[in-house]
GROMACS .gro file of N, CA and C in nm:
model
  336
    1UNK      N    1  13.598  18.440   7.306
    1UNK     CA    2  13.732  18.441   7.363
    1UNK      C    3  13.724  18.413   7.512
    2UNK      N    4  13.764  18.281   7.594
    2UNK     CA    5  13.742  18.259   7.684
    2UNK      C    6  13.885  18.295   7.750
    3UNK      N    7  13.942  18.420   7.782
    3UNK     CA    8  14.027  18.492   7.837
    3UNK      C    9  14.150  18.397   7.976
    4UNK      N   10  14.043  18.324   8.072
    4UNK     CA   11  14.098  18.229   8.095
    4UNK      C   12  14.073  18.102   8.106
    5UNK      N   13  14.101  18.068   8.002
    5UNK     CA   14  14.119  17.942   7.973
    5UNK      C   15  14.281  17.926   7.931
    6UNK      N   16  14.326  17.786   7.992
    6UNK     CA   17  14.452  17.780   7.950
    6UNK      C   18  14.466  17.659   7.792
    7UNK      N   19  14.478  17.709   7.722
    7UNK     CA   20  14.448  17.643   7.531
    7UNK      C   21  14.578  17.526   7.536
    8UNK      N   22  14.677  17.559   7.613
    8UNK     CA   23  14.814  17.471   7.557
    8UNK      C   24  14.848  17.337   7.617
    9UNK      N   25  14.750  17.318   7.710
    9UNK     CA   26  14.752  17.247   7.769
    9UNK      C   27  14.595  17.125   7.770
   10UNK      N   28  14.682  16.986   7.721
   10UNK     CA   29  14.552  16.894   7.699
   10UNK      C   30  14.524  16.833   7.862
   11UNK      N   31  14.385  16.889   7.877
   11UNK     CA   32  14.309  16.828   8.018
   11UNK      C   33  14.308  16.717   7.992
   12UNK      N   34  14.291  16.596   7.918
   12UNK     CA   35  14.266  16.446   7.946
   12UNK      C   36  14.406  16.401   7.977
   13UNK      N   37  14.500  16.462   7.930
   13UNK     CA   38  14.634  16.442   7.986
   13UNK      C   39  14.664  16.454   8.125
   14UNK      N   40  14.621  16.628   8.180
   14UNK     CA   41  14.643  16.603   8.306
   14UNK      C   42  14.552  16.570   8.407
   15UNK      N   43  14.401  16.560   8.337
   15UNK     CA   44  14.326  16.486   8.503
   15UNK      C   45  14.283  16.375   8.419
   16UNK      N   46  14.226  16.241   8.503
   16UNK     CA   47  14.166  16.166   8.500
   16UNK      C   48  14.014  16.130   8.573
   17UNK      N   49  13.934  16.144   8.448
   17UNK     CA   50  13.766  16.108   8.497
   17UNK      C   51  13.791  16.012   8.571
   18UNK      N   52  13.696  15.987   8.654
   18UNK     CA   53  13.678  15.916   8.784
   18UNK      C   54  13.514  15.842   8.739
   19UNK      N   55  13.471  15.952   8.793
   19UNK     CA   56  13.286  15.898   8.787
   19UNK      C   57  13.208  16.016   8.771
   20UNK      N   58  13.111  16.050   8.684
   20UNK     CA   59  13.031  16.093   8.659
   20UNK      C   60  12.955  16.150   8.822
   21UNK      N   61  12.937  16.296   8.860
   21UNK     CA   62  12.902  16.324   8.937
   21UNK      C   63  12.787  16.386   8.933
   22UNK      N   64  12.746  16.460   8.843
   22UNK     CA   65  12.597  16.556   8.790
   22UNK      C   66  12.580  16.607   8.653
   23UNK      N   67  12.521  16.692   8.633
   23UNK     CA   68  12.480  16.780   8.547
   23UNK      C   69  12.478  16.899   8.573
   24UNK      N   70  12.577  17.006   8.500
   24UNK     CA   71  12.540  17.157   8.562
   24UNK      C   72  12.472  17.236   8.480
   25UNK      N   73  12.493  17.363   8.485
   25UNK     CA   74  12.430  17.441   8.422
   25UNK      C   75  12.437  17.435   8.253
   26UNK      N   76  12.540  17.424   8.224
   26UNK     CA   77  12.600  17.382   8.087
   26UNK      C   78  12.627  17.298   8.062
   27UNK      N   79  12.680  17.186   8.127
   27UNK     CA   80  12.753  17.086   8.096
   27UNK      C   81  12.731  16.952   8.214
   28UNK      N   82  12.796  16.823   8.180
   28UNK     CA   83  12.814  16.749   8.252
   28UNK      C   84  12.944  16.770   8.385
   29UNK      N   85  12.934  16.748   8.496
   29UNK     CA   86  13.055  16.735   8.573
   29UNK      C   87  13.104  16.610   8.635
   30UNK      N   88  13.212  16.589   8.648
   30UNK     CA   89  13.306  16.462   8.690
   30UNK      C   90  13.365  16.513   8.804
   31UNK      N   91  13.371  16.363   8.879
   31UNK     CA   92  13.490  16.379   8.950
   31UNK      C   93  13.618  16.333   8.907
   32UNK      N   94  13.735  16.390   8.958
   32UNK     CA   95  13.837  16.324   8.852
   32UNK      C   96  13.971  16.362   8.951
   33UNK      N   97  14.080  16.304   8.896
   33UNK     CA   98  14.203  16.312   8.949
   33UNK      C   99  14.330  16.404   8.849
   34UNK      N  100  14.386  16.512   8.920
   34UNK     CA  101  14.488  16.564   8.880
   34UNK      C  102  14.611  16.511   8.862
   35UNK      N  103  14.649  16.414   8.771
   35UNK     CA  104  14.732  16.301   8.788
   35UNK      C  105  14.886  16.386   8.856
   36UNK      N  106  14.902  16.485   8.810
   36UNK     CA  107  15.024  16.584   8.872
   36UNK      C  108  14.999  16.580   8.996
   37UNK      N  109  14.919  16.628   9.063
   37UNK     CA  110  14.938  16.656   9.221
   37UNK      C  111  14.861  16.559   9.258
   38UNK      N  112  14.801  16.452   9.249
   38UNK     CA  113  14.663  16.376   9.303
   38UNK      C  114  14.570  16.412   9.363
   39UNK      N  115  14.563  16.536   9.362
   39UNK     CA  116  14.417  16.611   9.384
   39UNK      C  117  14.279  16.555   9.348
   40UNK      N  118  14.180  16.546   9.418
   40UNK     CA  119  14.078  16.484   9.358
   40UNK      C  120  13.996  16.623   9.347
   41UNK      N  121  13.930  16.683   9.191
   41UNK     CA  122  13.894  16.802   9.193
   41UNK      C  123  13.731  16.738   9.092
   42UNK      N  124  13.627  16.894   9.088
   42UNK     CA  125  13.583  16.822   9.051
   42UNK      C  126  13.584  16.893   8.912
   43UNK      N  127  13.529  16.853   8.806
   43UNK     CA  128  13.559  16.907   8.615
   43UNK      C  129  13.382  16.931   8.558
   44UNK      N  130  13.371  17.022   8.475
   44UNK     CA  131  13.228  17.050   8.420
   44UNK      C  132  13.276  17.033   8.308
   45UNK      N  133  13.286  16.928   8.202
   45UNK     CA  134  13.285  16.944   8.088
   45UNK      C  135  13.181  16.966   7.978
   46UNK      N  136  13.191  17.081   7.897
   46UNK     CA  137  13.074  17.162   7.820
   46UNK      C  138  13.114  17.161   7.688
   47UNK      N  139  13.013  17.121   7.601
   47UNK     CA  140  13.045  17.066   7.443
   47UNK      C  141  12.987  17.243   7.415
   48UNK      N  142  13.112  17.277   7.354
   48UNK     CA  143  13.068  17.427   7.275
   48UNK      C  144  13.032  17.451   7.177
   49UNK      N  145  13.018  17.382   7.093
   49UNK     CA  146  12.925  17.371   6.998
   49UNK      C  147  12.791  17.353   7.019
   50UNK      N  148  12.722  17.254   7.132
   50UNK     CA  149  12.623  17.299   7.168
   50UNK      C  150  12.546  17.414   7.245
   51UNK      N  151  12.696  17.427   7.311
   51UNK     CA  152  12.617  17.578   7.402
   51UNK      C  153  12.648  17.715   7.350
   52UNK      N  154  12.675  17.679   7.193
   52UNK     CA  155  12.686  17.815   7.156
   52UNK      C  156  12.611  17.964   7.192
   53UNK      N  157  12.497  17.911   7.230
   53UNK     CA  158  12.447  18.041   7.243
   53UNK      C  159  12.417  18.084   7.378
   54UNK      N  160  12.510  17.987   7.424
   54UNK     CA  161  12.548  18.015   7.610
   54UNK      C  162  12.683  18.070   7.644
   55UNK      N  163  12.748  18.078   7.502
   55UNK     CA  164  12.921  18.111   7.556
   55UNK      C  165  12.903  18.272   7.654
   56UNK      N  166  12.838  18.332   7.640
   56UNK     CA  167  12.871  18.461   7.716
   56UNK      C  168  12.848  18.437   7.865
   57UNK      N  169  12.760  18.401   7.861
   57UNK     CA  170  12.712  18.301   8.014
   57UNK      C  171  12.796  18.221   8.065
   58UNK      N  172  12.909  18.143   8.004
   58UNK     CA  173  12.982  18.100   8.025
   58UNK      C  174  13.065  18.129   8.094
   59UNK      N  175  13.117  18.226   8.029
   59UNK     CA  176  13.264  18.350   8.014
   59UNK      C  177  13.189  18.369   8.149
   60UNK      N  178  13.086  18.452   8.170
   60UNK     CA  179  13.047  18.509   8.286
   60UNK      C  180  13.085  18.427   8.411
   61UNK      N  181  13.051  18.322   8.393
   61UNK     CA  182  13.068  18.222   8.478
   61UNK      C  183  13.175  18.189   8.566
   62UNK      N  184  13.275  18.159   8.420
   62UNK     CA  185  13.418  18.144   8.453
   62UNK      C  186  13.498  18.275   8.532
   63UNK      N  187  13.431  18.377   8.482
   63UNK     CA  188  13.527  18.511   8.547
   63UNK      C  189  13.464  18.498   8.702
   64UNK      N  190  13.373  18.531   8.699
   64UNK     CA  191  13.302  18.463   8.867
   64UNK      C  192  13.313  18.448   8.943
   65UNK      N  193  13.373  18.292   8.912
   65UNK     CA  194  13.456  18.179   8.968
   65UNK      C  195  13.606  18.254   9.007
   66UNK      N  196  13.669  18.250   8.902
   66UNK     CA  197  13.781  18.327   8.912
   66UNK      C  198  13.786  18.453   8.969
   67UNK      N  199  13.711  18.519   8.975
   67UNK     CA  200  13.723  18.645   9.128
   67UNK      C  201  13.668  18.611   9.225
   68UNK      N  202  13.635  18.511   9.244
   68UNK     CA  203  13.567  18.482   9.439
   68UNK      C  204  13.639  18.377   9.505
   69UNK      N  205  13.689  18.456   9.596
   69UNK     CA  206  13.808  18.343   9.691
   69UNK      C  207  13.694  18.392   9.814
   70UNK      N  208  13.605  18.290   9.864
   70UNK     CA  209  13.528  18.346   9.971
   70UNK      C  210  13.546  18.174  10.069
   71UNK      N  211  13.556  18.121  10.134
   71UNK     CA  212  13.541  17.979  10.196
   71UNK      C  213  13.418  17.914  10.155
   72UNK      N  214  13.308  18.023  10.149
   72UNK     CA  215  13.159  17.970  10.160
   72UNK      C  216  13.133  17.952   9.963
   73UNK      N  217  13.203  17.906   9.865
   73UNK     CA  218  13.237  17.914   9.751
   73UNK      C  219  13.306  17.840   9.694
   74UNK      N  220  13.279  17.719   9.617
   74UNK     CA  221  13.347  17.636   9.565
   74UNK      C  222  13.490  17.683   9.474
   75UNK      N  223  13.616  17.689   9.487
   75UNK     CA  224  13.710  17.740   9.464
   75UNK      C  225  13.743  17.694   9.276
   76UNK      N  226  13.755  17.799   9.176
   76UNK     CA  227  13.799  17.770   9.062
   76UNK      C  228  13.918  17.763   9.057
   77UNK      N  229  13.969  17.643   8.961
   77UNK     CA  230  14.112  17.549   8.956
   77UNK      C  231  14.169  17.614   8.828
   78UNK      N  232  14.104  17.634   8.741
   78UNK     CA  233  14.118  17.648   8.582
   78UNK      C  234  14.033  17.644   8.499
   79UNK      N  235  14.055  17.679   8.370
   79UNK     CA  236  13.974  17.600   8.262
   79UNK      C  237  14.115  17.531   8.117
   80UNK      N  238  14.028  17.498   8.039
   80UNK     CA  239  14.091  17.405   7.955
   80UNK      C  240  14.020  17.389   7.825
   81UNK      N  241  14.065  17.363   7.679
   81UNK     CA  242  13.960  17.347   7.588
   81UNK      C  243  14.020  17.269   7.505
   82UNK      N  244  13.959  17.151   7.445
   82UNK     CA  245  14.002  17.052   7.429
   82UNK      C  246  13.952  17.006   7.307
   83UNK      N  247  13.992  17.045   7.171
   83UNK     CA  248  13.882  17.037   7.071
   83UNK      C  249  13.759  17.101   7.080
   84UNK      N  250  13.619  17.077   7.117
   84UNK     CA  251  13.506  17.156   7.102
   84UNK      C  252  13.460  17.127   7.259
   85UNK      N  253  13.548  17.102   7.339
   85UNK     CA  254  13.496  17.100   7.480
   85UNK      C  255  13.578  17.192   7.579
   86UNK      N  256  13.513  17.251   7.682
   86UNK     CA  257  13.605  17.333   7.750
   86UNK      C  258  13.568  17.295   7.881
   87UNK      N  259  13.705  17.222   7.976
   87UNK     CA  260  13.682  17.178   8.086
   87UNK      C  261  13.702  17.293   8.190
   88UNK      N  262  13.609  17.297   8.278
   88UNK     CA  263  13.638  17.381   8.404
   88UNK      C  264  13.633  17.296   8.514
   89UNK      N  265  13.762  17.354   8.587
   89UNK     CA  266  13.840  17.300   8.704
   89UNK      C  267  13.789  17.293   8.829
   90UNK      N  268  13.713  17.285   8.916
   90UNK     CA  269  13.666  17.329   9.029
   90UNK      C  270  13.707  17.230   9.164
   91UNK      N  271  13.697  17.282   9.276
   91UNK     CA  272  13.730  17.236   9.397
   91UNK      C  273  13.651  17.135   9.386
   92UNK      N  274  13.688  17.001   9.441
   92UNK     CA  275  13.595  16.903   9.475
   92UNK      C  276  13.541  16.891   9.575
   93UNK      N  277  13.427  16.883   9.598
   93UNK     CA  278  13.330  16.903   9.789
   93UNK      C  279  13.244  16.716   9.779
   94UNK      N  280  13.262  16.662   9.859
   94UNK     CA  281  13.199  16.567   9.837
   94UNK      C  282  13.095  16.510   9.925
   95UNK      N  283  13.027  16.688   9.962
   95UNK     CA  284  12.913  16.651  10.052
   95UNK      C  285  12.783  16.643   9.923
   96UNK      N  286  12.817  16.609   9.805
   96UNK     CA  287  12.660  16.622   9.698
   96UNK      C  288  12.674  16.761   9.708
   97UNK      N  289  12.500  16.766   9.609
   97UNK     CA  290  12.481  16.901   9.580
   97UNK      C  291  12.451  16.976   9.673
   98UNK      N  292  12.409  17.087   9.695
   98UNK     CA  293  12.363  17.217   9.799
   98UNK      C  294  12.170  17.083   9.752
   99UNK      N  295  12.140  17.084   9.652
   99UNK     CA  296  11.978  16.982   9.638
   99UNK      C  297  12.022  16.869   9.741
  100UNK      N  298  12.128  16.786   9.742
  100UNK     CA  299  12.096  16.632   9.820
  100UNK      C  300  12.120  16.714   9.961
  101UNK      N  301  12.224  16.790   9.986
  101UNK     CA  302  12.195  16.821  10.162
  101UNK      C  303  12.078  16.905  10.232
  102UNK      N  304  11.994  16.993  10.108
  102UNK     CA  305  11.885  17.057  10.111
  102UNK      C  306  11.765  16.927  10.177
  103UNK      N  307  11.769  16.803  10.056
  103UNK     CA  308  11.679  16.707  10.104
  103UNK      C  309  11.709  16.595  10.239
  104UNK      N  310  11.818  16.576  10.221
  104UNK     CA  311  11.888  16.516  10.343
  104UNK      C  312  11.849  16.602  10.499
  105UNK      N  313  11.820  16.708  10.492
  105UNK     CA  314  11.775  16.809  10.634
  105UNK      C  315  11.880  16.858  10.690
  106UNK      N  316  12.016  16.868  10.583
  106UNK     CA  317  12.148  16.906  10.658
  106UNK      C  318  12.124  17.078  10.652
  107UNK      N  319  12.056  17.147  10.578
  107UNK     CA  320  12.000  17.248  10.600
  107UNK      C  321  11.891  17.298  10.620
  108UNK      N  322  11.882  17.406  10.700
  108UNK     CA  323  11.733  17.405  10.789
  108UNK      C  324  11.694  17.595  10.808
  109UNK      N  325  11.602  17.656  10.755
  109UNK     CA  326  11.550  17.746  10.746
  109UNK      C  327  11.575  17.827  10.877
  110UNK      N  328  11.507  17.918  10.887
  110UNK     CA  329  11.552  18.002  11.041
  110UNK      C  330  11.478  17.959  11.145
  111UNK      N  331  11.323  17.868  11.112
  111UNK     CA  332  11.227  17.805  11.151
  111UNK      C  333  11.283  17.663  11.224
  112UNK      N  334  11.391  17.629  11.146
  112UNK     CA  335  11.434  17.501  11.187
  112UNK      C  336  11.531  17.454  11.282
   0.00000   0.00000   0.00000
């Protein structure tokens, strides 16, 4: 029971994939467009049938997300489930991962 997730509502309806941005923990993520507001946000879509035996991890995940309003924290938008996929909503940051600015030298140890 993914508590919030909103079920009544079809995500391919309201955002539009853009481009393929990574791989997360569960799932693939996109960047994509909120065709309602033109938000460019970014989406983790996760086939639940395969991650069955990740849904609690999931859930965990999603609640998480959904209690941390911190700046330093990528902001949760929603979720969504769409047949056997459940999209989660997230802020779009389009500095790459915390890995490409790690290698890039945009972050730097206490040494640095």
């Amino acid at each position: 029971n993914l508590t919030t997730t909103k079920k009544k509502v079809n995500p391919e309806k309201k955002f539009q994939l853009l481009e393929k941005i990574g791989k997360g923990s569960f799932g693939e993520v996109w960047k994509a467009k909120n065709l309602e507001t033109k938000e460019i946000v970014a989406v983790k879509i996760i086939d639940l049938e395969q991650a069955d035996d990740e849904i609690e991890d999931i859930q965990k995940e999603i609640y998480v997300h959904a209690q941390c309003e911190s700046k330093y924290v990528t902001r949760y938008l929603g979720s969504y489930v769409s047949g056997a996929k459940l999209w989660i909503v997230m802020e779009y940051l389009d500095g790459g991962s915390i890995l490409d600015i790690i290698e890039e030298g945009l972050i730097f140890d206490d040494e640095g």
